[in-house]
Short mmCIF file of C-alpha atoms and ligand atoms in Angstrom, two decimals:
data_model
loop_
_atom_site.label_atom_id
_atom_site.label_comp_id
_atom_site.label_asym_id
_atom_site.label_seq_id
_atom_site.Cartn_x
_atom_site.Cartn_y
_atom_site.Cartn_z
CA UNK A 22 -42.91 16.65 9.21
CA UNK A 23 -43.62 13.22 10.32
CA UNK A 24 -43.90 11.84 13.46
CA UNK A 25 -44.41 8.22 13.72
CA UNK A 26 -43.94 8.09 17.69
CA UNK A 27 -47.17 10.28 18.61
CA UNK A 28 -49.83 8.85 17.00
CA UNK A 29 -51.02 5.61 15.23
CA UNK A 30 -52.08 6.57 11.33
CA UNK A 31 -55.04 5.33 9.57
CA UNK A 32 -54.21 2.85 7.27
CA UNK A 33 -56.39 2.94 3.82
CA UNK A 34 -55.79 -0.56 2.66
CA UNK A 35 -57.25 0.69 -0.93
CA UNK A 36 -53.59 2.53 -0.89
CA UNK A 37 -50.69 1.22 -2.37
CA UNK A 38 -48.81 -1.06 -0.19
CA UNK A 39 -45.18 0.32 0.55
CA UNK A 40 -42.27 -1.74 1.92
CA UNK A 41 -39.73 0.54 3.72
CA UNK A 42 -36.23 -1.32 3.56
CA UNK A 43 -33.74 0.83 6.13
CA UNK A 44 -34.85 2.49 9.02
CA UNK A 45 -31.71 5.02 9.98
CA UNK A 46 -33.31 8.21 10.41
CA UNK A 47 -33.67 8.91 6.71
CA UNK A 48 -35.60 5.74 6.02
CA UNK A 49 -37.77 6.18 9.39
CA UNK A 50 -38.86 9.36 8.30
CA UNK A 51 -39.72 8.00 4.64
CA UNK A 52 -41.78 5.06 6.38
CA UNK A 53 -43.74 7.80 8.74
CA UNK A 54 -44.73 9.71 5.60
CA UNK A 55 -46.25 6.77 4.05
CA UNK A 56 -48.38 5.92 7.28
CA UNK A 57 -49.16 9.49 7.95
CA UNK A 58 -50.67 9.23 4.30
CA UNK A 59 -52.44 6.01 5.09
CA UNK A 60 -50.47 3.71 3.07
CA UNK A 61 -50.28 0.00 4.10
CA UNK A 62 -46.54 0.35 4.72
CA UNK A 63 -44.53 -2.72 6.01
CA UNK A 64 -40.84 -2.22 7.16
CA UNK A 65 -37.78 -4.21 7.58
CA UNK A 66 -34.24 -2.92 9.20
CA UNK A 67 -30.96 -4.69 9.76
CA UNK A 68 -31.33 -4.28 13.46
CA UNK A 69 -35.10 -4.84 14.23
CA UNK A 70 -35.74 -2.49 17.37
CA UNK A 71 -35.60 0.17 15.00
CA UNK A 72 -38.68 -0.72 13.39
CA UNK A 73 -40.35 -0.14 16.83
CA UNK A 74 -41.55 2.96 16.84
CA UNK A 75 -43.15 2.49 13.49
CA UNK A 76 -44.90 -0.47 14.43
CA UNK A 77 -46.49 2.07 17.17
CA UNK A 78 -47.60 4.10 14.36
CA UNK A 79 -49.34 1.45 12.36
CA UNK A 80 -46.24 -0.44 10.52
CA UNK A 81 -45.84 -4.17 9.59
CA UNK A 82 -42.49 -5.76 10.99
CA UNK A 83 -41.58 -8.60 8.52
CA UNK A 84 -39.18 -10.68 9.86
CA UNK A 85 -36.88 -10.79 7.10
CA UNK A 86 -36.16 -8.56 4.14
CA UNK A 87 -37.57 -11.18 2.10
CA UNK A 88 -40.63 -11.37 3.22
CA UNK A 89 -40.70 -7.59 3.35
CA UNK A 90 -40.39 -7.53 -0.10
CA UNK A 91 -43.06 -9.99 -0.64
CA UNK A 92 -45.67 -7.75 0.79
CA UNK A 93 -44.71 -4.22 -0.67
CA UNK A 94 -46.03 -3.26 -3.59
CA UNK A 95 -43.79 -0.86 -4.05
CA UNK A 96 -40.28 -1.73 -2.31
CA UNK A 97 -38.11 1.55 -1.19
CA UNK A 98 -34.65 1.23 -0.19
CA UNK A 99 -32.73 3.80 2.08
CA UNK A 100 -29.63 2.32 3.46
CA UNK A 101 -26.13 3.70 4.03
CA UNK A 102 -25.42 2.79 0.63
CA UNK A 103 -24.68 1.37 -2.34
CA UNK A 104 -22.61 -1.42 -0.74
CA UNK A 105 -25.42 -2.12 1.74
CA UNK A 106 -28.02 -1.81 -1.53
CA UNK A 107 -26.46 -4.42 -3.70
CA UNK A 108 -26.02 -6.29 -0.13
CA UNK A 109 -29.21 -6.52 0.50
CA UNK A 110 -30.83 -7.18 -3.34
CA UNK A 111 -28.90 -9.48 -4.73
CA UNK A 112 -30.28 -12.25 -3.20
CA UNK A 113 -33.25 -11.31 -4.02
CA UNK A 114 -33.29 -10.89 -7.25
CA UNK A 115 -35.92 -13.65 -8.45
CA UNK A 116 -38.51 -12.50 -5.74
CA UNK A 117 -38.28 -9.15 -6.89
CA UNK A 118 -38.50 -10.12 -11.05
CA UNK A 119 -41.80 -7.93 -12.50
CA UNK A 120 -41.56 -5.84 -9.11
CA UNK A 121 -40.79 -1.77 -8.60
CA UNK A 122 -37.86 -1.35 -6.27
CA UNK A 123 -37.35 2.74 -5.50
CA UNK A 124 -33.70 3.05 -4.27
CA UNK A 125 -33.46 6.39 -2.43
CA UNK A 126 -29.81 5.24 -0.98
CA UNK A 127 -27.60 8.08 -2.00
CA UNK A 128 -24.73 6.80 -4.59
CA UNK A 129 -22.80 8.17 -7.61
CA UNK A 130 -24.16 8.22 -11.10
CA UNK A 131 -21.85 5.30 -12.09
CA UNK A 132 -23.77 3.12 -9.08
CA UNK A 133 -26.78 4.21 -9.86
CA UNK A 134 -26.50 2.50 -13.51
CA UNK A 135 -24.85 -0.53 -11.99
CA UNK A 136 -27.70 -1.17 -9.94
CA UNK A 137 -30.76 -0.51 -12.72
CA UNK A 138 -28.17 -3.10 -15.33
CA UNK A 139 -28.17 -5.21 -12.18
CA UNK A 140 -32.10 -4.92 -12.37
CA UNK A 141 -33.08 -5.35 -15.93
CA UNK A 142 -30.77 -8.57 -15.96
CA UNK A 143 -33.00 -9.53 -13.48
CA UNK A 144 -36.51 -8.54 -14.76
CA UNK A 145 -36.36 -5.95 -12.13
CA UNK A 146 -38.44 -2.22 -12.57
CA UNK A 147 -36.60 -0.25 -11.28
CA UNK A 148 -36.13 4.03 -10.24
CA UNK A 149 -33.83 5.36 -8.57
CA UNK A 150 -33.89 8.69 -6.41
CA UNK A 151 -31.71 11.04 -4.58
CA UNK A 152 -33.15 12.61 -1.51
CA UNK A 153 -32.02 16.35 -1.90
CA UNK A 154 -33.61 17.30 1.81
CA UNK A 155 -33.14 16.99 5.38
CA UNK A 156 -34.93 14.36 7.74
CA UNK A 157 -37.38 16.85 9.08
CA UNK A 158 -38.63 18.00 5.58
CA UNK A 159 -39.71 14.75 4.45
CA UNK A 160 -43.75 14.30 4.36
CA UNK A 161 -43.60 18.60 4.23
CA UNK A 162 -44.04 20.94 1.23
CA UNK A 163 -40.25 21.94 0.91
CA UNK A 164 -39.36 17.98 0.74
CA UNK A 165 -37.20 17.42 -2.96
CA UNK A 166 -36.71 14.10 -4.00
CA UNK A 167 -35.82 13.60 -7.71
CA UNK A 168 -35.90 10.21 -10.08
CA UNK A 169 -34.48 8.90 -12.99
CA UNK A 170 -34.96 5.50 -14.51
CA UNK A 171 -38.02 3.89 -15.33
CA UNK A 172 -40.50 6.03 -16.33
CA UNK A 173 -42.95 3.61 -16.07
CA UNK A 174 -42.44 2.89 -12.66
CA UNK A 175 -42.61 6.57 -11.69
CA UNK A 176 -45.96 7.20 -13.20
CA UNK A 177 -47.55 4.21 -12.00
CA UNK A 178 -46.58 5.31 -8.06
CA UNK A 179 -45.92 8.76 -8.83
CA UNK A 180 -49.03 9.24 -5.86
CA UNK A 181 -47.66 7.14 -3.46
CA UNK A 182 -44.21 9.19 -4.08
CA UNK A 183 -46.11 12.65 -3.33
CA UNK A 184 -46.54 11.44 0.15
CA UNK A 185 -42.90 12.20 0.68
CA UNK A 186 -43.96 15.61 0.55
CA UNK A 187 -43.08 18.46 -2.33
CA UNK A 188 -43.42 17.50 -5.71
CA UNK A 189 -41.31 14.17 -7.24
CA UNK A 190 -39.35 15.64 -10.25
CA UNK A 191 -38.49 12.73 -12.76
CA UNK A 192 -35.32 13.77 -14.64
CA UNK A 193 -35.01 11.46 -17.40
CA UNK A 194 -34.76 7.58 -18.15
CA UNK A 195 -30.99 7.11 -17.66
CA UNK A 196 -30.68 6.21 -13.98
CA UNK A 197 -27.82 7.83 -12.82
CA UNK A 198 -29.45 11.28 -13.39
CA UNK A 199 -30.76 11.64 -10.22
CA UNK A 200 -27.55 11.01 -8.70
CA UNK A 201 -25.86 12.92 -10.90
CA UNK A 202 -27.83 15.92 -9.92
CA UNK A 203 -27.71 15.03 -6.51
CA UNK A 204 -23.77 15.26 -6.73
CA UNK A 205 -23.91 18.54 -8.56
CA UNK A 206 -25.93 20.34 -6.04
CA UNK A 207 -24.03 19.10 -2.79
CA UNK A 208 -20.97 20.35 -5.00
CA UNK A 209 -22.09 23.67 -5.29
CA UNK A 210 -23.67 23.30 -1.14
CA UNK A 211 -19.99 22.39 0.15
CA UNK A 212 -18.29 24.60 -1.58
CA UNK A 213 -20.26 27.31 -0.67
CA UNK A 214 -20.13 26.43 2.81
CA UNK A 215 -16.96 25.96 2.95
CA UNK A 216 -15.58 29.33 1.65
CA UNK A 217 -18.12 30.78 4.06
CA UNK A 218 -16.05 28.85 6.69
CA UNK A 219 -13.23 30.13 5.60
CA UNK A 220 -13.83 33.74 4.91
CA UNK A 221 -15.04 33.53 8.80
CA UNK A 222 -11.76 31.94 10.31
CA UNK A 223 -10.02 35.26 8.32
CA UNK A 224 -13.05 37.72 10.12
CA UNK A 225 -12.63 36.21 13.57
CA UNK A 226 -8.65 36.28 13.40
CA UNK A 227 -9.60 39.93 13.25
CA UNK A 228 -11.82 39.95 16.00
CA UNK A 229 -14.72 40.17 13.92
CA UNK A 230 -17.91 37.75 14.75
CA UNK A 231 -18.92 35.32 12.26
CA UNK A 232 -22.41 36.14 13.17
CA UNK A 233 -21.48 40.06 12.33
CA UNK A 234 -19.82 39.31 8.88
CA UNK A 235 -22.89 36.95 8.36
CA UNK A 236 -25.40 39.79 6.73
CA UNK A 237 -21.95 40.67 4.28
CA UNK A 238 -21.52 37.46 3.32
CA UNK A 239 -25.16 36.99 2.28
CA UNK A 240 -24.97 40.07 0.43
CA UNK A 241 -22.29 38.37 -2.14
CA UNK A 242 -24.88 35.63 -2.08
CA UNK A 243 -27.85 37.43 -3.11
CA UNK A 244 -25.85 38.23 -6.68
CA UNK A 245 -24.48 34.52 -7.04
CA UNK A 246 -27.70 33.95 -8.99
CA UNK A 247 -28.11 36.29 -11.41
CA UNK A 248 -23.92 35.16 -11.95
CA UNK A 249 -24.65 31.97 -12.00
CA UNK A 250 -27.23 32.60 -15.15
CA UNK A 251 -24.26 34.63 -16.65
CA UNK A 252 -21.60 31.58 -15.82
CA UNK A 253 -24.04 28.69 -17.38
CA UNK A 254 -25.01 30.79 -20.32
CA UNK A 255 -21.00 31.22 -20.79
CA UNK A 256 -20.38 27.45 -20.33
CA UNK A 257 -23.05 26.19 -22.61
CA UNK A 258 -21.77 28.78 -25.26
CA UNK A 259 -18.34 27.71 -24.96
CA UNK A 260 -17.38 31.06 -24.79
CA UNK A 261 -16.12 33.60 -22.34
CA UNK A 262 -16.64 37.20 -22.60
CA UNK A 263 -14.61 39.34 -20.23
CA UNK A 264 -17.58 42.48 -20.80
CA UNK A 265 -17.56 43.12 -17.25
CA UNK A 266 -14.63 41.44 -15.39
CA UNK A 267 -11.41 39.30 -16.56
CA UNK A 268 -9.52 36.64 -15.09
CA UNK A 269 -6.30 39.49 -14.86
CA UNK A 270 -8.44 41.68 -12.77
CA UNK A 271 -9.59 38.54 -10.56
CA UNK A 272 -6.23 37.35 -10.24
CA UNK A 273 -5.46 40.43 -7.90
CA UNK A 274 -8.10 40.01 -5.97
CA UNK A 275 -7.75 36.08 -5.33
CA UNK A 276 -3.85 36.96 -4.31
CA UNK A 277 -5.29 39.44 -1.74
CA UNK A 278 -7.55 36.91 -0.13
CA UNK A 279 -4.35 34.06 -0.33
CA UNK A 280 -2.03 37.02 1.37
CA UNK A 281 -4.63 37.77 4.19
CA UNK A 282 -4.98 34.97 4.93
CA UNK A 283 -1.55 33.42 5.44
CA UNK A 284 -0.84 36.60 7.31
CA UNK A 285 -3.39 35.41 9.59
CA UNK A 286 -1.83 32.14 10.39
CA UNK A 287 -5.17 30.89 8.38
CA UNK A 288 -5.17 27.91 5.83
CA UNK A 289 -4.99 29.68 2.17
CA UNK A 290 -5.35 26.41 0.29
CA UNK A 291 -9.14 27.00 -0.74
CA UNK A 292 -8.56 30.37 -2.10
CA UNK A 293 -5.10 29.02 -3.41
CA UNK A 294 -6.98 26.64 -5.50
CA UNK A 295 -9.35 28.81 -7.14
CA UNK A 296 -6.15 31.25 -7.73
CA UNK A 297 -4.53 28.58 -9.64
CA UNK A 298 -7.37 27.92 -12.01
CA UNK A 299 -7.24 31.49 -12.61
CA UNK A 300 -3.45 31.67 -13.15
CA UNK A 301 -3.69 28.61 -15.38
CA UNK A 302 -6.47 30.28 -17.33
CA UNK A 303 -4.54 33.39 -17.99
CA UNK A 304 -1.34 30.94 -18.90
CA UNK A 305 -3.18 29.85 -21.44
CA UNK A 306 -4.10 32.97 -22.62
CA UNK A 307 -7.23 33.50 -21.07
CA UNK A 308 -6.32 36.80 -18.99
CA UNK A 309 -8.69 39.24 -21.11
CA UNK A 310 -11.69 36.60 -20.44
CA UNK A 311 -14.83 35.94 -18.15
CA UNK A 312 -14.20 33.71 -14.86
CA UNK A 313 -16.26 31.39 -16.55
CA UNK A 314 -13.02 30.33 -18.52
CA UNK A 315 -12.25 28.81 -15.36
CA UNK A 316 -14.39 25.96 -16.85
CA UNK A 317 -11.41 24.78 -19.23
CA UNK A 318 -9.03 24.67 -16.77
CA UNK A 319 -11.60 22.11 -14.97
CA UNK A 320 -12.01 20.01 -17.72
CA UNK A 321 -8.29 19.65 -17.94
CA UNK A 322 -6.91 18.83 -14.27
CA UNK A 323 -3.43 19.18 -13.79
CA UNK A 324 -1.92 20.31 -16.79
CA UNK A 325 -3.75 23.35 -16.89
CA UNK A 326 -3.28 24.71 -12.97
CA UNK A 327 0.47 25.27 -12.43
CA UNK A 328 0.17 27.53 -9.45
CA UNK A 329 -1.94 25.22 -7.68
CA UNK A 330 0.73 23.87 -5.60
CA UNK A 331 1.67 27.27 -4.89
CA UNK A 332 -0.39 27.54 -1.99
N1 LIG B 423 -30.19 11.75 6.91
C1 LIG B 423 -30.31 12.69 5.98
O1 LIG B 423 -30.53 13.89 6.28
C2 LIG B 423 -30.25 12.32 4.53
C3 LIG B 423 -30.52 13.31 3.55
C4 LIG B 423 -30.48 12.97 2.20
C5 LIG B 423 -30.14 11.67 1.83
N2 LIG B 423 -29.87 10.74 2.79
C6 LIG B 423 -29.48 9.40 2.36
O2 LIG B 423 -30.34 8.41 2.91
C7 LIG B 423 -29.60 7.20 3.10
C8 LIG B 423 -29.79 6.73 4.53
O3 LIG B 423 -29.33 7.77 5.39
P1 LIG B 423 -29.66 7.77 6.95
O4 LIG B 423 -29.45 9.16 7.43
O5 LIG B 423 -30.95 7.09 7.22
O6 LIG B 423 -28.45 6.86 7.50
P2 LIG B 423 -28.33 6.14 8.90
O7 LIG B 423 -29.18 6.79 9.93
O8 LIG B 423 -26.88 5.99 9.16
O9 LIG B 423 -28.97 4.70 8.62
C9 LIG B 423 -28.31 3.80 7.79
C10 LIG B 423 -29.25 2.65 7.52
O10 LIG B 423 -28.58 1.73 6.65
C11 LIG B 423 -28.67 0.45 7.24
N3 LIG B 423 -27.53 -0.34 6.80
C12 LIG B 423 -26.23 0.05 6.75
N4 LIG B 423 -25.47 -0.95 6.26
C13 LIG B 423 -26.33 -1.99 6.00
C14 LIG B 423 -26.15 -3.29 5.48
N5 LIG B 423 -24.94 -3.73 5.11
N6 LIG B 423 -27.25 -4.07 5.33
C15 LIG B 423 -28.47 -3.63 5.70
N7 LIG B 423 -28.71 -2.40 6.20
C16 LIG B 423 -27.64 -1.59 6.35
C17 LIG B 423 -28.68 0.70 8.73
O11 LIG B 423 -29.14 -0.43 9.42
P3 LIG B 423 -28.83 -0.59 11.00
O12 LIG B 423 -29.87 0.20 11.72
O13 LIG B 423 -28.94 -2.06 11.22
O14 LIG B 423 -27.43 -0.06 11.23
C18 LIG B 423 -29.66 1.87 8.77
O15 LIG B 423 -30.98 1.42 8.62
C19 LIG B 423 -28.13 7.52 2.78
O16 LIG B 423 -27.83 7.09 1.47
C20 LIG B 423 -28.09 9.02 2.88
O17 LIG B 423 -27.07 9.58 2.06
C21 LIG B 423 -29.92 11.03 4.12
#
């Protein structure tokens, strides 16, 4: 992990220069890794005393995020977000024409493309990344940050990347693909999370730790991967064996996690939800399939999930 307020770095000026553009505490850890790998790193934040304890650790302060731009020779971007991005680069966009821009501001696919049109209009090379870690990992091993867009610009500071830590995974020339894989993993993060959350409000109703029911619920999560394998081999296939469960026999035991709940003065909604995909699978015939049928029902919102409001 980085820490920019303990020591000043040493700054190898044969490095790539780097021009940090947001210093909330994902952008302040980003600018740390650079100096703590001896890039030449200049820095630039909406409101400037932020940049102080960077400048402590070796950073240039420009005084304007034009002139930060000027000096970087790569220019990184980590701002709320896309708003603030287009915000802050669209008047820019002839000082930054033949220049790399690395946007690690978190966005959807669809902003992700807006933003690298914005940039080839404008003679503008540009990546864009999705930081898939937490503050403290960046500069570490476990850091993940993936790319899409210019390939070109990946390889050329694919180095000065590494010094976020981990390894920088490039997924592919179309630019939203970083954010679209961004979006797919937080999906499966939140929801997992959140049925945790749930499954303990139902436990402690009963007088039953969440702590204690902890070691059961990462039980069910030590199998989720070797399901998972079974679910995206299903999905890709388009087809949806029931071999060792079906959707009739899951049905059951969705409606006994919806009953317990409610009996417990606990919100059923989330396992209401995932009944109703069920139920709307097995309206449609479904009942002697996989769960992974639940995948149709997904791609067909509404029309397919009558129970859902059944909650
Ligand atoms: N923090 C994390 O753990 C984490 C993890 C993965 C990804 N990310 C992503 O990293 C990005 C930054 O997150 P963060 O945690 O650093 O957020 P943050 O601490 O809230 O900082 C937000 C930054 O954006 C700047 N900003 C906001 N609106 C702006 C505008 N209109 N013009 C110029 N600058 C503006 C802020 O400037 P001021 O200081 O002037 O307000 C600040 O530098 C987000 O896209 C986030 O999703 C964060």
């Amino acid at each position: 992990m980085s820490d920019s307020s303990v020591l000043t770095m040493t700054i190898d000026s044969t490095k790539t220069s780097v021009t940090v553009v947001g210093l909330g505490a994902m952008g302040a850890a980003l600018a740390s890794a650079f100096l703590e790998a001896g890039h030449p790193t200049t820095v630039w934040n909406r409101t400037p005393a932020r940049a102080e304890p960077l400048m402590a650790a070796g950073a240039l302060r420009a005084g304007s995020v034009a002139a930060a731009v000027e000096d970087g020779g790569v220019t990184m971007l980590c701002v709320r977000d896309h708003a603030a991005v287009r915000e802050l680069l669209d008047p820019l966009a002839d000082r930054l024409a033949g220049k790399a821009v690395v946007n690690l501001t978190s966005s959807t696919p669809e902003d992700a493309r807006s933003t690298a049109e914005w940039a080839a209009r404008h003679g503008v090379r540009y990546l864009d990344g999705a930081i898939m870690v937490p503050v403290p990992l960046i500069g570490g091993p476990d850091a993940q940050v993936l790319y899409s867009g210019s390939a070109e610009v990946f390889e050329e500071h694919r180095g000065t990347l590494l010094a976020l830590g981990g390894e920088a995974e490039f997924l592919g020339a179309e630019p939203g693909l970083a954010s679209l894989y961004d979006l797919g993993m937080l999906d499966v993060f939140f929801a997992g999370m959140a049925s945790f959350l749930h499954a303990a409000a139902v436990m402690t109703a009963d007088g039953v730790t969440a702590r204690t029911f902890l070691p059961y619920a990462n039980r069910v999560m030590a199998i989720l991967p070797a399901t998972l394998e079974g679910l995206a081999r299903d999905v890709d296939q388009g087809r949806y064996p029931g071999d060792e469960d079906t959707l009739d026999m899951n049905d059951a035991a969705l409606e006994h996690i919806v009953v317990t709940s409610r009996a417990r003065g606990v919100d059923p909604g989330l396992p209401a939800l995932v009944r109703a995909l069920t139920r709307g699978a097995i309206a449609d015939g479904r009942g002697g399939e996989g769960f992974s049928a639940v995948v149709e029902q997904l791609r067909s919102p509404g029309a397919a999930t009558p129970g859902r409001s059944s909650a």
